Structures are given as C-alpha cells and as structure tokens.
Amino acid sequence: MSRIGGFLLVMLIAIATTSGVALFFYRNELGRLRHAVSQGSLVANLDIGPIEYADSGAGIPLLSIHGAGGGFDLGLALAADLAGGGFRVIAPSRFGYLRTPVPRDASPAVQADAHAALLSRLNVPKAVVVGVSAGARSAVELALRHPDRVAALVLVVPALYSPTSPVSINVSLGNRFAFWAVNAGGDFAWWAAETVAPSILIRFFGVRPALVASHPKPRGSAS
C-alpha cells in the first residue's frame, strides 16, 4: 500500500471513529432530554385540540409562554428564573412543540384563544401573562382578544414584527450556518453546533457571548 493510500485509510478510520463517538453521545443526550420532557406535564383536550401544559406551584396565577427553544419545560424554567416563587405557573407547549400538535390554523390569534381556553379549563379567571421571544406574539394577542383574562402583560425580548421596524439578521457565516441548522430540522446538526460552537448560536439569538459569560448558568438549564 502506498503512503498516500495508508494516509487516506488512517483518515477514514479517524473520521469513522469520531463520527461513531459523536453519534453515541448525541443519542445518549437526546434520550436523556426526551425522558426529561416526558415527565411533569399533562394534556388538556380542548375544542381546538390537545394542549400540553404543566401546572406548578401555588400563588398568583402566571401563564408562562415559551419561545422557540422548547416547550412547557422551557416555560417552567423561564418562570423560575424571571419570577421566582409565589406563583402558580401554568406553562403550555405552544402549537407544534412536544405533545401539542399543529392545528390547521396555527396563527398567534388562535394560539391566544387556546391559552384562554386552557385557563378556563383550569378554572383560572385571570393570570399574569409572560411571553418570551416568539411566545410574545400569542401573549399580545391574548391581551387584545381576552383582556379580562390578563392581570398583567410582561414581554421578554419579544419577537414581534413591526412594518416600520423590520427584523434584520446579520448575514455572517455563523448566522448562515445557524439558519441552516434550524431549517434542516436536524436535531443532530443543532446538537453539534451547540456542542462544538455554542458562540455561533448565541450570536444567532442576538446575545453577546461576553454577556453570557458574565452571568451564571440559568437554574432551568439542562446539565
């Protein structure tokens, strides 16, 4: 075997070994996370369809509407980080997340109606509503369509569209890669990016890495 052939063989073995190890860790992590999100939630069968949710704590009712990063589990984590104790946290999984299917009309208005229906099912007349990132759209719609159900409205980094202030994305190579990972729908691609190059994803969400480094790990994050 020539030296070039031997080198290529070694490279192929190294690539195959690295890929196998990465796939092992990916499947192990994915299994752990899937098991974690399969615990602690219920499903309410409403007129609009099934809505997954968690109902945790006691005190002032707080509807925690998550963004694009997760389902009810993220809603619980965000409420714990932002509000602390003294609240009864109701955290639904929005349309298309975890055990909440996507209805024919998945508009923010219909999602808001689903939020109101869930509150009614749980006998909650009024709640503090917290909408984070993409969850802000249905939070605002809930306040507009069902103002009597909203004791207070809190929007955190709201992903809202304004015709006079359009969202602009930096067309850097890192952002292009992050968009590819999202659009590909590949859990592995996203996991790999988060594991190998988390700073790319941090910048993709508009957060400066230095800001993340200066803050402790959120209580609700996976470890």
PDB file of C-alpha atoms in Angstrom, residues 41-116:
ATOM      1  CA  SER A  41     -46.810  17.574  32.036  1.00  0.00           C
ATOM      2  CA  LEU A  42     -50.498  16.965  31.349  1.00  0.00           C
ATOM      3  CA  VAL A  43     -52.617  17.230  28.209  1.00  0.00           C
ATOM      4  CA  ALA A  44     -55.880  19.181  28.152  1.00  0.00           C
ATOM      5  CA  ASN A  45     -58.275  18.126  25.394  1.00  0.00           C
ATOM      6  CA  LEU A  46     -59.789  21.438  24.360  1.00  0.00           C
ATOM      7  CA  ASP A  47     -62.143  22.289  21.498  1.00  0.00           C
ATOM      8  CA  ILE A  48     -59.169  23.438  19.448  1.00  0.00           C
ATOM      9  CA  GLY A  49     -57.321  20.198  20.153  1.00  0.00           C
ATOM     10  CA  PRO A  50     -54.939  18.781  22.744  1.00  0.00           C
ATOM     11  CA  ILE A  51     -52.730  21.271  24.567  1.00  0.00           C
ATOM     12  CA  GLU A  52     -49.837  20.060  26.681  1.00  0.00           C
ATOM     13  CA  TYR A  53     -49.111  22.042  29.815  1.00  0.00           C
ATOM     14  CA  ALA A  54     -47.519  21.983  33.235  1.00  0.00           C
ATOM     15  CA  ASP A  55     -49.164  23.384  36.359  1.00  0.00           C
ATOM     16  CA  SER A  56     -46.673  24.025  39.132  1.00  0.00           C
ATOM     17  CA  GLY A  57     -46.526  25.929  42.397  1.00  0.00           C
ATOM     18  CA  ALA A  58     -49.042  27.964  44.355  1.00  0.00           C
ATOM     19  CA  GLY A  59     -49.860  31.641  44.490  1.00  0.00           C
ATOM     20  CA  ILE A  60     -50.695  34.228  41.847  1.00  0.00           C
ATOM     21  CA  PRO A  61     -51.530  32.512  38.530  1.00  0.00           C
ATOM     22  CA  LEU A  62     -48.810  33.125  35.935  1.00  0.00           C
ATOM     23  CA  LEU A  63     -49.106  31.952  32.333  1.00  0.00           C
ATOM     24  CA  SER A  64     -45.575  31.410  31.021  1.00  0.00           C
ATOM     25  CA  ILE A  65     -45.464  31.270  27.203  1.00  0.00           C
ATOM     26  CA  HIS A  66     -42.172  29.929  25.885  1.00  0.00           C
ATOM     27  CA  GLY A  67     -40.233  30.933  22.784  1.00  0.00           C
ATOM     28  CA  ALA A  68     -38.605  28.833  20.084  1.00  0.00           C
ATOM     29  CA  GLY A  69     -36.196  26.910  22.290  1.00  0.00           C
ATOM     30  CA  GLY A  70     -38.514  24.361  23.909  1.00  0.00           C
ATOM     31  CA  GLY A  71     -41.965  23.502  25.197  1.00  0.00           C
ATOM     32  CA  PHE A  72     -43.603  23.575  28.622  1.00  0.00           C
ATOM     33  CA  ASP A  73     -40.247  22.731  30.204  1.00  0.00           C
ATOM     34  CA  LEU A  74     -38.757  25.965  28.933  1.00  0.00           C
ATOM     35  CA  GLY A  75     -41.802  27.872  30.172  1.00  0.00           C
ATOM     36  CA  LEU A  76     -41.263  26.480  33.669  1.00  0.00           C
ATOM     37  CA  ALA A  77     -37.553  27.271  33.603  1.00  0.00           C
ATOM     38  CA  LEU A  78     -38.093  30.821  32.391  1.00  0.00           C
ATOM     39  CA  ALA A  79     -40.742  31.477  35.029  1.00  0.00           C
ATOM     40  CA  ALA A  80     -38.413  30.197  37.747  1.00  0.00           C
ATOM     41  CA  ASP A  81     -35.593  32.419  36.539  1.00  0.00           C
ATOM     42  CA  LEU A  82     -37.689  35.541  35.967  1.00  0.00           C
ATOM     43  CA  ALA A  83     -40.366  35.404  38.654  1.00  0.00           C
ATOM     44  CA  GLY A  84     -39.040  33.182  41.416  1.00  0.00           C
ATOM     45  CA  GLY A  85     -41.562  31.862  43.967  1.00  0.00           C
ATOM     46  CA  GLY A  86     -45.058  32.871  44.987  1.00  0.00           C
ATOM     47  CA  PHE A  87     -46.689  31.992  41.672  1.00  0.00           C
ATOM     48  CA  ARG A  88     -48.809  29.208  40.298  1.00  0.00           C
ATOM     49  CA  VAL A  89     -47.040  28.721  36.966  1.00  0.00           C
ATOM     50  CA  ILE A  90     -49.084  27.431  34.044  1.00  0.00           C
ATOM     51  CA  ALA A  91     -46.721  26.638  31.183  1.00  0.00           C
ATOM     52  CA  PRO A  92     -48.265  25.375  27.928  1.00  0.00           C
ATOM     53  CA  SER A  93     -46.406  23.888  24.993  1.00  0.00           C
ATOM     54  CA  ARG A  94     -47.269  26.076  22.015  1.00  0.00           C
ATOM     55  CA  PHE A  95     -48.536  24.657  18.727  1.00  0.00           C
ATOM     56  CA  GLY A  96     -46.030  22.189  17.289  1.00  0.00           C
ATOM     57  CA  TYR A  97     -43.972  21.757  20.447  1.00  0.00           C
ATOM     58  CA  LEU A  98     -43.670  18.419  22.239  1.00  0.00           C
ATOM     59  CA  ARG A  99     -47.153  16.922  22.710  1.00  0.00           C
ATOM     60  CA  THR A 100     -49.148  19.868  21.347  1.00  0.00           C
ATOM     61  CA  PRO A 101     -49.955  19.243  17.663  1.00  0.00           C
ATOM     62  CA  VAL A 102     -50.189  21.906  14.969  1.00  0.00           C
ATOM     63  CA  PRO A 103     -53.821  22.738  14.086  1.00  0.00           C
ATOM     64  CA  ARG A 104     -54.920  23.809  10.635  1.00  0.00           C
ATOM     65  CA  ASP A 105     -54.879  27.439  11.762  1.00  0.00           C
ATOM     66  CA  ALA A 106     -51.832  27.957  13.958  1.00  0.00           C
ATOM     67  CA  SER A 107     -51.914  31.753  13.939  1.00  0.00           C
ATOM     68  CA  PRO A 108     -50.987  33.747  17.064  1.00  0.00           C
ATOM     69  CA  ALA A 109     -54.681  34.678  17.416  1.00  0.00           C
ATOM     70  CA  VAL A 110     -55.779  31.041  17.542  1.00  0.00           C
ATOM     71  CA  GLN A 111     -52.899  30.234  19.880  1.00  0.00           C
ATOM     72  CA  ALA A 112     -54.130  33.044  22.138  1.00  0.00           C
ATOM     73  CA  ASP A 113     -57.626  31.564  22.124  1.00  0.00           C
ATOM     74  CA  ALA A 114     -56.069  28.248  23.146  1.00  0.00           C
ATOM     75  CA  HIS A 115     -54.310  29.977  26.048  1.00  0.00           C
ATOM     76  CA  ALA A 116     -57.635  31.437  27.190  1.00  0.00           C
TER      77      ALA A 116
END
